[in-house]
Amino acid sequence: MTAFPPVSLWMDQLGAPPPARAPLSGEREVDVAIIGAGYTGLWTAYYLKRQAPQLRVAVVEAQIAGFGASGRNGGWLIGELAGEDRLLARLEAQQRKESRVLLQDIPDEVGRVVAREAIACDFRKGGGLYCAARYPEQQTRLRRQLDDWHRAGHGTSDYAWLDPAELAQQLHIAGAYGAVHFAHLATIHPARLVRGLATCLERLGVDLYEHSPALELTPACVRTPAGMLRADWIVPAIEAHAIGLPPLARCQLAVQSLMIATEPLPPGLWRQIGLEQGQAFSESSRLVSYGQRTADNRMVFGARGGYRYGGRLRQDFVLTPDEVEQRRRLLVDLFPPLAGARITHAWGGNLGVAREFHPHMVCDPERRLAWAGGYGGEGVGASNLAGRTLADLILGRDSRLVRQPWVVPADALRNWEPEPLRWLAYHAISRSFAVEDFLLSRPATPPWLRRLSQHWADAMERLMEPPVPAP
Ligand SMILES: Cc1cc2nc3c(=O)[nH]c(=O)nc-3n(C[C@H](O)[C@H](O)[C@H](O)COP(=O)(O)OP(=O)(O)OC[C@H]3O[C@@H](n4cnc5c(N)ncnc54)[C@H](O)[C@@H]3O)c2cc1C
C-alpha cells in the first residue's frame, strides 16, 4: 500500500513517509464519526475533544490525512469568508461588527492552537497584498473594492491602500499600480498543518483510520469496505468530494485549482522581489492568481482552474506541460527576475463552491448530521471556524459561533442548477474574464473595447454573485 501518493510540493516536503494508518475493520461504536481527514474534519475533532475529552471520536479517510485540498492548497490562511460582505449585509451594525471580529481572529486562533499543540507549520502572519499590476483598470476596480470594504465598516487597519512606492517596500511586482494591504492573513505550510493536526488528534485519543472510504451515508452509520462505525453524530467533512456521497452532492460543486512551485531561490533574487515577512500576494485578474514565498524560499504560485462537466472530480493532477507553462508565463510576467527559475513541482486539487458562493455550516438534528463546506477557495481559515462551529452545534452549545449567518438549516441550502447550465455558465464566465484580461493587458486596445470588455465581465460576475445589498 502506498503511504503517500504524489500530492503536492507540501506533501513531498514532509520527508520520509510514515506508514499509512490502519484501515477501519470490524464494527465500532463512537459518539461522533467524521468522514474525511482534511482541515474541516480534523478541526471538528480537535474542538470536540478539547471541550469534551470523554467523547469517542473517530475519523475515516478514503486515502491519507491531507490527501484532499488541505494538503495541496496555497497556504493562505485568511481572516474572512468568501462572500462575507453579502452574508454580513443582512445583519444589524453591532452584530456585523462582532461577526467581523470573529472572522478576523481566525488566523490568530490557528496561531494560538499551533503554538499550544507544537504543530510546526511555518505560521507567519505577514498580511496579504492584493496587487493591481497588469493594467490600469485593475487599480480602478481595486480602489472601488476598497471603498466598498470601508463603507461596509472595515477600517484602514484592516484594508489599506499602498501606492506603488509603498508597495515596493514589500513587493516588487512588474508594472504595479498599487495594492490593498489586508492585515488579517497568515501563510502556512498546508501539509504540515494537516498532518500535524492528525498527529495531535491521536494524542488526544481520536481514532484515525486511513484507506477507509465511507461507502454510503445512512443515519447513525458509516460503512467502509472492511468496517462500520455506529455513531450518534456523523460529520461528512469532504468538501469538493461531496459528489461521491449523496445526499450532499448537489449543494456543493467541485472545481479545480492548479499550482506551481519554483526551486529554492537565492537571497539575491529575493532581494529583487521582496516578501520578507511572510506576506501573501495576489494579482487582481478576475481569474485569480496568488502566491507566497515559502519558508525554504521557493515561490509558490496558483492561477486559474477548471470545471468538469457534471461537477466530476479531477483525479489526475499530473499537470500537462501546457498547464505548467501557462502558469510559469503568468508568474514571470509578474516577476521577470524569475525567468530562469526552475519549476520543480506542479499540482492541483479539487475545491468546493456552494451555489450561494459563500460557505455554509449546517446542523440537521433529525438526521444527526453536521457538515460544512462551500468555502470557494478560501477554506484554510474557514475550515477552522467550521470545526469550532460544528463542535458547538454537536455539543448543543448556544455560543456566538452558532448564531452567525453562515450557520443554516439543511433545507436552506440552494442546489446547483442541472447540467448543461453549470458547464455553459462556467465557460461563458471564465471566457469573458480571459478576454477581458487579454484586451486590457494590450495597450493598443481602443478605449471603447476596453470599456465593453469590462462591462461584459461585470455582467458575468453579477450572474455568478449578485451585488451586495447596502448595509
Ligand atoms: C490548489 C488549491 C489551492 C487552494 N488554496 C487555498 C488557499 O491558499 N487558501 C484557502 O483558504 N483555501 C485554499 N484552497 C481551498 C482549501 O484548501 C479547501 O477549501 C480546504 O482545504 C477544504 O478542507 P476540507 O477538509 O473541507 O476538504 P479536503 O481537504 O478536500 O478534505 C476532504 C477529505 O475527505 C476525503 N474523502 C473524500 N471522500 C471520502 C469518503 N467517501 N470517505 C472518506 N474520506 C473521504 C478526501 O480524501 C480528503 O482527504 C485551495 C484549494 C486547492 C485545491
Coordinates of C-alpha atoms and ligand atoms in Angstrom, one line a residue:
M1 CA 0.0 0.0 0.0
T2 CA 1.5 3.4 -1.0
A3 CA 1.6 5.7 2.1
F4 CA 2.0 8.9 0.1
P5 CA 0.7 9.0 -3.5
P6 CA 2.1 12.1 -5.2
V7 CA 0.1 15.0 -4.0
S8 CA 1.9 18.4 -3.8
L9 CA 5.1 20.1 -3.0
W10 CA 3.9 20.3 0.6
M11 CA 3.4 16.6 1.0
D12 CA 6.7 15.9 -0.7
Q13 CA 8.4 18.1 1.9
L14 CA 7.2 16.0 4.8
G15 CA 10.3 13.8 4.5
A16 CA 10.2 10.1 4.7
P17 CA 6.6 8.9 4.6
P18 CA 5.3 7.4 7.8
P19 CA 3.3 4.2 7.3
A20 CA -0.3 4.7 6.5
R21 CA -2.6 4.4 9.4
A22 CA -4.6 1.1 9.6
P23 CA -8.0 1.0 7.8
L24 CA -11.1 0.6 9.8
S25 CA -12.0 -3.1 10.3
G26 CA -15.0 -4.6 12.1
E27 CA -17.8 -2.7 13.8
R28 CA -17.2 0.1 16.3
E29 CA -19.4 2.4 18.3
V30 CA -18.5 6.0 18.7
D31 CA -20.2 9.3 19.7
V32 CA -19.1 11.2 16.6
A33 CA -17.9 9.7 13.3
I34 CA -16.1 12.1 11.0
I35 CA -15.7 11.3 7.3
G36 CA -12.6 13.0 5.7
A37 CA -9.3 13.9 7.3
G38 CA -8.8 17.4 5.9
Y39 CA -8.9 20.5 7.9
T40 CA -12.7 20.5 8.4
G41 CA -12.8 17.0 9.8
L42 CA -9.7 17.4 11.9
W43 CA -10.6 20.8 13.3
T44 CA -14.0 19.5 14.2
A45 CA -12.5 16.5 16.0
Y46 CA -10.0 18.8 17.7
Y47 CA -12.5 21.2 19.2
L48 CA -14.8 18.3 20.2
K49 CA -12.1 16.6 22.1
R50 CA -10.8 19.8 23.7
Q51 CA -14.2 20.7 25.0
A52 CA -15.5 17.2 25.8
P53 CA -12.5 14.8 26.3
Q54 CA -14.8 11.9 27.2
L55 CA -16.4 11.8 23.7
R56 CA -15.4 8.9 21.5
V57 CA -14.5 10.4 18.1
A58 CA -13.3 8.5 15.0
V59 CA -12.3 9.8 11.6
V60 CA -12.4 7.7 8.4
E61 CA -10.3 8.9 5.5
A62 CA -10.5 7.5 1.9
Q63 CA -6.8 8.0 1.3
I64 CA -4.4 9.6 3.8
A65 CA -4.8 12.6 6.1
G66 CA -4.3 15.7 3.9
F67 CA -4.8 13.9 0.6
G68 CA -7.6 16.4 -0.4
A69 CA -7.3 20.2 -0.8
S70 CA -5.9 20.5 2.7
G71 CA -2.6 19.0 1.6
R72 CA -2.5 20.9 -1.7
N73 CA -3.6 24.5 -1.2
G74 CA -1.7 27.8 -1.5
G75 CA -1.3 28.2 2.3
W76 CA -3.3 31.5 2.5
L77 CA -4.9 31.5 6.0
I78 CA -7.4 34.3 5.6
G79 CA -9.5 36.1 8.3
E80 CA -12.5 36.4 6.1
L81 CA -15.0 34.3 4.3
A82 CA -15.8 34.1 0.6
G83 CA -19.0 36.1 0.1
E84 CA -18.6 37.6 3.5
D85 CA -19.9 41.1 2.6
R86 CA -23.2 39.7 1.3
L87 CA -23.6 37.5 4.4
L88 CA -22.9 40.3 6.8
A89 CA -25.0 42.9 5.0
R90 CA -28.1 41.3 6.4
L91 CA -27.0 42.0 10.0
E92 CA -27.5 44.9 12.4
A93 CA -24.5 47.2 12.6
Q94 CA -23.4 45.9 16.0
Q95 CA -23.8 42.2 15.1
R96 CA -21.9 42.8 11.8
K97 CA -19.0 44.3 13.8
E98 CA -19.0 41.3 16.1
S99 CA -19.1 38.8 13.2
R100 CA -16.2 40.6 11.6
V101 CA -14.1 40.4 14.7
L102 CA -14.8 36.7 14.8
L103 CA -13.6 36.2 11.2
Q104 CA -10.6 38.5 11.5
D105 CA -9.5 36.5 14.6
I106 CA -9.3 33.2 12.6
P107 CA -5.6 33.4 11.7
D108 CA -4.8 34.3 15.4
E109 CA -6.9 31.4 16.6
V110 CA -5.0 29.0 14.3
G111 CA -1.7 30.6 15.5
R112 CA -2.7 30.0 19.1
V113 CA -3.5 26.4 18.6
V114 CA -0.4 25.6 16.5
A115 CA 1.7 27.2 19.3
R116 CA -0.1 25.4 22.1
E117 CA 0.0 22.0 20.3
A118 CA 3.5 22.5 18.9
I119 CA 2.4 22.0 15.3
A120 CA 5.4 23.3 13.3
C121 CA 3.7 24.6 10.1
D122 CA 5.6 27.8 9.2
F123 CA 2.8 30.0 10.5
R124 CA 3.7 33.6 9.6
K125 CA 1.2 36.5 9.9
G126 CA 2.5 38.9 7.3
G127 CA -0.8 40.1 5.8
G128 CA -1.9 39.9 2.2
L129 CA -1.0 42.2 -0.8
Y130 CA -3.8 42.4 -3.3
C131 CA -2.0 44.0 -6.2
A132 CA -3.1 45.9 -9.3
A133 CA -0.3 45.0 -11.6
R134 CA -1.2 44.1 -15.1
Y135 CA -3.3 47.0 -16.5
P136 CA -4.6 50.3 -15.1
E137 CA -8.2 49.2 -14.9
Q138 CA -7.2 46.8 -12.1
Q139 CA -6.4 49.8 -10.0
T140 CA -9.8 51.4 -10.6
R141 CA -11.5 48.1 -9.7
L142 CA -9.4 47.5 -6.6
R143 CA -10.0 51.1 -5.4
R144 CA -13.7 50.6 -5.8
Q145 CA -13.5 47.4 -3.8
L146 CA -11.5 49.2 -1.1
D147 CA -14.2 51.9 -0.9
D148 CA -16.8 49.1 -0.6
W149 CA -14.9 47.5 2.3
H150 CA -14.5 50.8 4.1
R151 CA -18.2 51.6 3.5
A152 CA -19.1 48.2 5.0
G153 CA -17.3 49.1 8.2
H154 CA -13.8 47.9 7.8
G155 CA -11.1 50.3 8.9
T156 CA -7.8 51.3 7.3
S157 CA -6.1 49.0 9.8
D158 CA -7.9 46.1 8.1
Y159 CA -7.6 47.2 4.4
A160 CA -5.2 50.0 3.4
W161 CA -4.2 51.4 0.1
L162 CA -0.5 51.2 -0.8
D163 CA 0.8 53.3 -3.6
P164 CA 3.5 51.9 -5.9
A165 CA 6.3 53.3 -3.7
E166 CA 4.8 51.9 -0.5
L167 CA 4.2 48.5 -2.2
A168 CA 7.8 48.4 -3.4
Q169 CA 8.9 48.3 0.3
Q170 CA 7.2 44.9 0.5
L171 CA 7.0 43.5 -3.0
H172 CA 8.4 44.3 -6.4
I173 CA 5.8 43.2 -8.9
A174 CA 6.1 44.3 -12.5
G175 CA 4.2 47.4 -13.6
A176 CA 2.5 47.9 -10.2
Y177 CA -0.3 50.5 -10.0
G178 CA -0.7 49.9 -6.2
A179 CA -2.1 47.4 -3.9
V180 CA -4.5 46.8 -1.0
H181 CA -2.8 45.5 2.2
F182 CA -5.1 43.2 4.1
A183 CA -3.9 42.7 7.7
H184 CA -5.7 39.6 8.8
L185 CA -3.9 37.0 6.8
A186 CA -1.2 34.5 7.6
T187 CA 0.7 32.0 5.5
I188 CA 1.2 28.4 6.5
H189 CA 2.7 25.1 5.2
P190 CA -0.6 23.3 4.3
A191 CA 0.6 19.7 4.7
R192 CA 2.5 20.4 8.0
L193 CA -0.7 21.8 9.4
V194 CA -3.0 19.0 8.3
R195 CA -0.6 16.2 9.2
G196 CA 0.4 17.9 12.4
L197 CA -3.3 18.2 13.4
A198 CA -3.8 14.5 12.7
T199 CA -0.9 13.6 15.0
C200 CA -2.2 15.9 17.6
L201 CA -5.6 14.3 17.5
E202 CA -4.2 10.9 18.0
R203 CA -2.5 12.2 21.2
L204 CA -5.9 13.5 22.3
G205 CA -7.4 10.0 21.8
V206 CA -9.2 10.3 18.4
D207 CA -9.1 7.2 16.3
L208 CA -8.0 7.9 12.7
Y209 CA -8.4 5.3 10.0
E210 CA -6.8 5.8 6.6
H211 CA -7.6 4.0 3.3
S212 CA -11.1 3.7 4.7
P213 CA -13.6 5.4 2.2
A214 CA -17.1 5.8 3.5
L215 CA -19.3 4.0 1.0
E216 CA -22.6 5.4 2.0
L217 CA -24.1 7.8 4.4
T218 CA -27.1 6.5 6.4
P219 CA -28.4 7.8 9.7
A220 CA -26.2 6.7 12.6
C221 CA -23.9 4.5 10.5
V222 CA -20.8 4.9 8.3
R223 CA -19.9 1.9 6.3
T224 CA -16.4 1.4 4.8
P225 CA -15.1 -1.6 2.7
A226 CA -13.9 -3.5 5.8
G227 CA -15.8 -2.0 8.7
M228 CA -18.6 0.1 10.1
L229 CA -18.9 3.0 12.6
R230 CA -22.1 3.3 14.5
A231 CA -22.3 6.9 15.7
D232 CA -24.6 9.3 17.5
W233 CA -23.5 12.1 15.2
I234 CA -21.9 11.9 11.7
V235 CA -19.9 14.7 10.2
P236 CA -19.2 14.4 6.4
A237 CA -16.2 16.7 6.0
I238 CA -15.3 16.0 2.4
E239 CA -15.8 19.4 0.7
A240 CA -15.4 19.0 -3.1
H241 CA -15.7 15.2 -2.8
A242 CA -19.4 15.6 -1.8
I243 CA -20.3 14.4 -5.3
G244 CA -19.3 10.9 -4.3
L245 CA -21.5 10.9 -1.2
P246 CA -25.2 11.7 -1.8
P247 CA -27.3 13.4 -0.4
L248 CA -24.7 16.3 -0.1
A249 CA -23.9 16.2 -3.8
R250 CA -25.9 19.0 -5.3
C251 CA -25.3 21.8 -2.9
Q252 CA -21.6 21.9 -3.5
L253 CA -19.7 21.7 -6.7
A254 CA -16.1 20.6 -7.4
V255 CA -13.9 23.0 -9.3
Q256 CA -10.1 22.6 -9.8
S257 CA -7.3 24.9 -8.9
L258 CA -3.7 24.4 -10.2
M259 CA -0.3 25.5 -8.7
I260 CA 3.4 25.5 -9.4
A261 CA 6.5 25.9 -7.2
T262 CA 10.0 27.0 -8.1
E263 CA 13.2 25.6 -6.7
P264 CA 14.5 27.4 -3.6
L265 CA 15.7 30.8 -4.8
P266 CA 18.9 32.6 -3.7
P267 CA 18.8 35.6 -1.4
G268 CA 19.9 37.9 -4.3
L269 CA 16.8 37.0 -6.3
W270 CA 14.6 37.5 -3.3
R271 CA 16.1 41.0 -2.8
Q272 CA 14.7 41.8 -6.2
I273 CA 11.2 40.5 -5.3
G274 CA 10.6 41.1 -1.5
L275 CA 8.1 39.3 0.6
E276 CA 10.4 39.3 3.6
Q277 CA 7.7 39.0 6.3
G278 CA 5.7 36.0 5.1
Q279 CA 3.2 38.2 3.1
A280 CA 0.9 36.5 0.6
F281 CA 0.2 38.3 -2.7
S282 CA -2.4 38.2 -5.4
E283 CA -2.9 39.9 -8.7
S284 CA -6.3 41.4 -9.5
S285 CA -7.3 39.4 -12.5
R286 CA -10.8 38.1 -12.1
L287 CA -9.3 34.7 -13.0
V288 CA -7.3 34.7 -9.7
S289 CA -3.5 34.4 -9.4
Y290 CA -1.9 34.3 -6.0
G291 CA 1.2 33.1 -4.2
Q292 CA 3.5 33.0 -1.3
R293 CA 7.2 32.8 -0.5
T294 CA 7.8 29.6 1.4
A295 CA 9.9 29.2 4.5
D296 CA 12.5 27.4 2.3
N297 CA 12.5 30.4 -0.2
R298 CA 10.5 29.0 -3.1
M299 CA 7.9 30.9 -4.9
V300 CA 4.6 29.0 -4.8
F301 CA 2.1 30.3 -7.3
G302 CA -1.5 29.4 -8.1
A303 CA -3.5 30.5 -11.1
R304 CA -6.6 29.6 -13.0
G305 CA -8.5 26.4 -12.6
G306 CA -11.1 24.3 -14.3
Y307 CA -14.5 22.7 -14.1
R308 CA -15.6 19.3 -15.4
Y309 CA -18.9 18.6 -16.9
G310 CA -21.3 17.3 -14.2
G311 CA -19.0 18.6 -11.4
R312 CA -16.9 15.5 -11.7
L313 CA -13.7 15.4 -9.6
R314 CA -10.4 15.6 -11.4
Q315 CA -8.3 12.7 -10.1
D316 CA -5.1 13.0 -12.1
F317 CA -3.2 16.1 -11.1
V318 CA 0.0 15.4 -13.1
L319 CA -0.2 18.7 -14.9
T320 CA 0.4 18.8 -18.7
P321 CA 3.4 20.8 -20.0
D322 CA 0.9 23.4 -21.3
E323 CA -0.8 23.7 -17.9
V324 CA 2.6 24.2 -16.2
E325 CA 3.9 26.6 -18.9
Q326 CA 0.7 28.8 -18.7
R327 CA 1.3 29.4 -15.0
R328 CA 5.0 29.8 -15.4
R329 CA 4.5 32.5 -18.0
L330 CA 2.0 34.4 -15.8
L331 CA 4.5 34.2 -12.9
V332 CA 7.3 35.5 -15.0
D333 CA 5.1 38.3 -16.3
L334 CA 4.6 39.5 -12.7
F335 CA 8.2 38.7 -11.6
P336 CA 10.7 39.0 -14.6
P337 CA 13.7 38.0 -12.4
L338 CA 12.1 34.5 -12.2
A339 CA 12.6 33.9 -15.9
G340 CA 15.4 31.4 -15.3
A341 CA 13.9 29.8 -12.1
R342 CA 13.3 26.1 -12.4
I343 CA 9.8 24.8 -11.7
T344 CA 10.2 21.8 -9.5
H345 CA 6.6 21.0 -8.6
A346 CA 3.2 21.3 -10.3
W347 CA 0.0 20.0 -8.9
G348 CA -3.7 20.8 -8.3
G349 CA -6.7 19.8 -6.3
N350 CA -10.5 19.9 -6.1
L351 CA -12.3 22.5 -4.0
G352 CA -15.9 23.1 -3.3
V353 CA -18.1 26.0 -4.3
A354 CA -21.6 26.5 -2.9
R355 CA -24.5 27.8 -5.0
E356 CA -24.7 30.9 -2.8
F357 CA -20.9 31.5 -3.3
H358 CA -20.3 31.6 0.5
P359 CA -19.6 28.8 3.0
H360 CA -22.3 27.0 4.9
M361 CA -22.2 25.3 8.3
V362 CA -25.1 23.1 8.8
C363 CA -26.7 21.0 11.6
D364 CA -29.5 18.6 10.9
P365 CA -30.6 17.3 14.4
E366 CA -33.1 14.9 12.9
R367 CA -30.7 13.0 10.8
R368 CA -27.9 13.7 13.4
L369 CA -25.7 15.2 10.6
A370 CA -23.4 18.2 10.9
W371 CA -21.3 19.5 8.0
A372 CA -19.6 22.5 6.5
G373 CA -18.2 23.4 3.1
G374 CA -18.6 25.6 0.1
Y375 CA -15.5 27.6 1.1
G376 CA -15.0 28.7 -2.5
G377 CA -11.1 28.6 -2.5
E378 CA -10.9 30.2 1.0
G379 CA -11.2 27.1 3.1
V380 CA -7.9 27.2 5.1
G381 CA -9.2 29.7 7.6
A382 CA -12.9 29.0 7.1
S383 CA -12.4 25.3 8.0
N384 CA -11.0 26.3 11.4
L385 CA -14.1 28.4 12.0
A386 CA -16.2 25.5 10.7
G387 CA -14.5 23.0 13.1
R388 CA -15.3 25.2 16.1
T389 CA -18.8 25.8 14.9
L390 CA -19.7 22.2 14.2
A391 CA -18.3 21.2 17.6
D392 CA -20.6 23.7 19.3
L393 CA -23.6 22.6 17.3
I394 CA -22.9 18.9 18.1
L395 CA -22.4 19.7 21.8
G396 CA -25.6 21.8 21.8
R397 CA -23.8 25.0 22.9
D398 CA -25.6 28.2 22.3
S399 CA -22.4 30.1 21.6
R400 CA -21.8 33.2 19.4
L401 CA -20.3 30.8 16.8
V402 CA -23.6 29.1 16.1
R403 CA -25.5 32.4 15.8
Q404 CA -23.9 33.5 12.6
P405 CA -25.5 34.0 9.2
W406 CA -23.4 31.2 7.6
V407 CA -25.0 28.6 10.1
V408 CA -28.1 27.5 8.4
P409 CA -30.6 24.6 8.5
A410 CA -30.1 21.9 5.9
D411 CA -33.2 22.9 3.9
A412 CA -31.9 26.4 3.4
L413 CA -29.1 25.3 1.1
R414 CA -29.6 26.1 -2.6
N415 CA -28.9 23.3 -5.1
W416 CA -26.9 24.0 -8.2
E417 CA -28.7 24.1 -11.5
P418 CA -28.6 20.9 -13.6
E419 CA -26.2 20.4 -16.5
P420 CA -25.6 21.6 -19.1
L421 CA -26.4 25.0 -17.4
R422 CA -23.5 24.9 -15.0
W423 CA -21.0 23.9 -17.6
L424 CA -22.2 26.6 -20.0
A425 CA -22.2 29.2 -17.3
Y426 CA -18.7 28.3 -16.1
H427 CA -17.3 28.5 -19.6
A428 CA -19.1 31.7 -20.5
I429 CA -18.0 33.4 -17.3
S430 CA -14.4 32.3 -17.4
R431 CA -14.1 33.1 -21.1
S432 CA -15.4 36.6 -20.6
F433 CA -12.7 37.1 -17.8
A434 CA -10.0 35.7 -20.1
V435 CA -11.0 38.0 -22.9
E436 CA -11.1 41.0 -20.6
D437 CA -7.6 40.1 -19.3
F438 CA -6.3 39.8 -22.9
L439 CA -7.8 43.0 -24.1
L440 CA -6.9 45.1 -21.1
S441 CA -3.3 43.9 -21.0
R442 CA -2.7 45.2 -24.6
P443 CA -2.1 48.9 -24.6
A444 CA -3.2 49.1 -28.2
T445 CA -6.8 48.0 -27.4
P446 CA -9.1 51.0 -28.1
P447 CA -10.9 52.6 -25.2
W448 CA -14.4 51.6 -26.3
L449 CA -13.3 47.9 -26.5
R450 CA -11.7 48.2 -23.1
R451 CA -14.9 49.5 -21.6
L452 CA -17.0 46.9 -23.4
S453 CA -14.9 44.0 -22.2
Q454 CA -15.2 45.3 -18.6
H455 CA -19.0 45.7 -18.8
W456 CA -19.3 42.2 -20.2
A457 CA -17.1 40.8 -17.4
D458 CA -19.0 42.8 -14.8
A459 CA -22.3 41.4 -16.1
M460 CA -20.9 37.9 -16.0
E461 CA -19.6 38.4 -12.5
R462 CA -23.1 39.6 -11.4
L463 CA -24.6 36.4 -12.9
M464 CA -22.3 34.5 -10.6
E465 CA -22.7 36.6 -7.4
P466 CA -25.5 39.1 -7.0
P467 CA -24.3 42.5 -5.8
V468 CA -24.1 43.1 -2.0
P469 CA -27.2 44.8 -0.6
A470 CA -26.5 48.2 1.0
P471 CA -25.8 47.8 4.8
Ligands
LIG1 C1 -4.9 24.0 -5.3 C2 -5.7 24.6 -4.2 C3 -5.3 25.8 -3.7 C4 -6.0 26.4 -2.6 N1 -5.5 27.5 -2.0 C5 -6.2 27.9 -0.9 C6 -5.6 29.0 -0.1 O1 -4.5 29.4 -0.4 N2 -6.3 29.5 0.9 C7 -7.5 29.0 1.2 O2 -8.1 29.5 2.2 N3 -8.1 27.9 0.6 C8 -7.4 27.4 -0.5 N4 -7.9 26.3 -1.1 C9 -9.1 25.7 -0.6 C10 -8.9 24.9 0.7 O3 -7.7 24.1 0.6 C11 -10.0 23.9 1.0 O4 -11.2 24.7 1.0 C12 -9.9 23.2 2.3 O5 -8.7 22.6 2.4 C13 -11.0 22.2 2.4 O6 -10.8 21.4 3.5 P1 -11.7 20.1 3.8 O7 -11.2 19.4 5.0 O8 -13.1 20.6 3.9 O9 -11.7 19.3 2.5 P2 -10.4 18.4 1.9 O10 -9.1 18.9 2.4 O11 -10.7 18.2 0.5 O12 -10.6 17.0 2.7 C14 -11.6 16.1 2.4 C15 -11.0 14.7 2.7 O13 -12.1 13.8 2.6 C16 -11.6 12.6 2.0 N5 -12.7 11.9 1.4 C17 -13.5 12.2 0.3 N6 -14.5 11.3 0.1 C18 -14.4 10.4 1.2 C19 -15.1 9.3 1.6 N7 -16.2 8.9 0.9 N8 -14.8 8.7 2.7 C20 -13.7 9.1 3.5 N9 -13.0 10.1 3.1 C21 -13.3 10.8 2.0 C22 -10.6 13.1 0.9 O14 -9.7 12.1 0.6 C23 -10.0 14.3 1.7 O15 -8.8 13.9 2.3 C24 -7.2 25.7 -2.2 C25 -7.6 24.5 -2.8 C26 -6.9 24.0 -3.8 C27 -7.3 22.7 -4.4

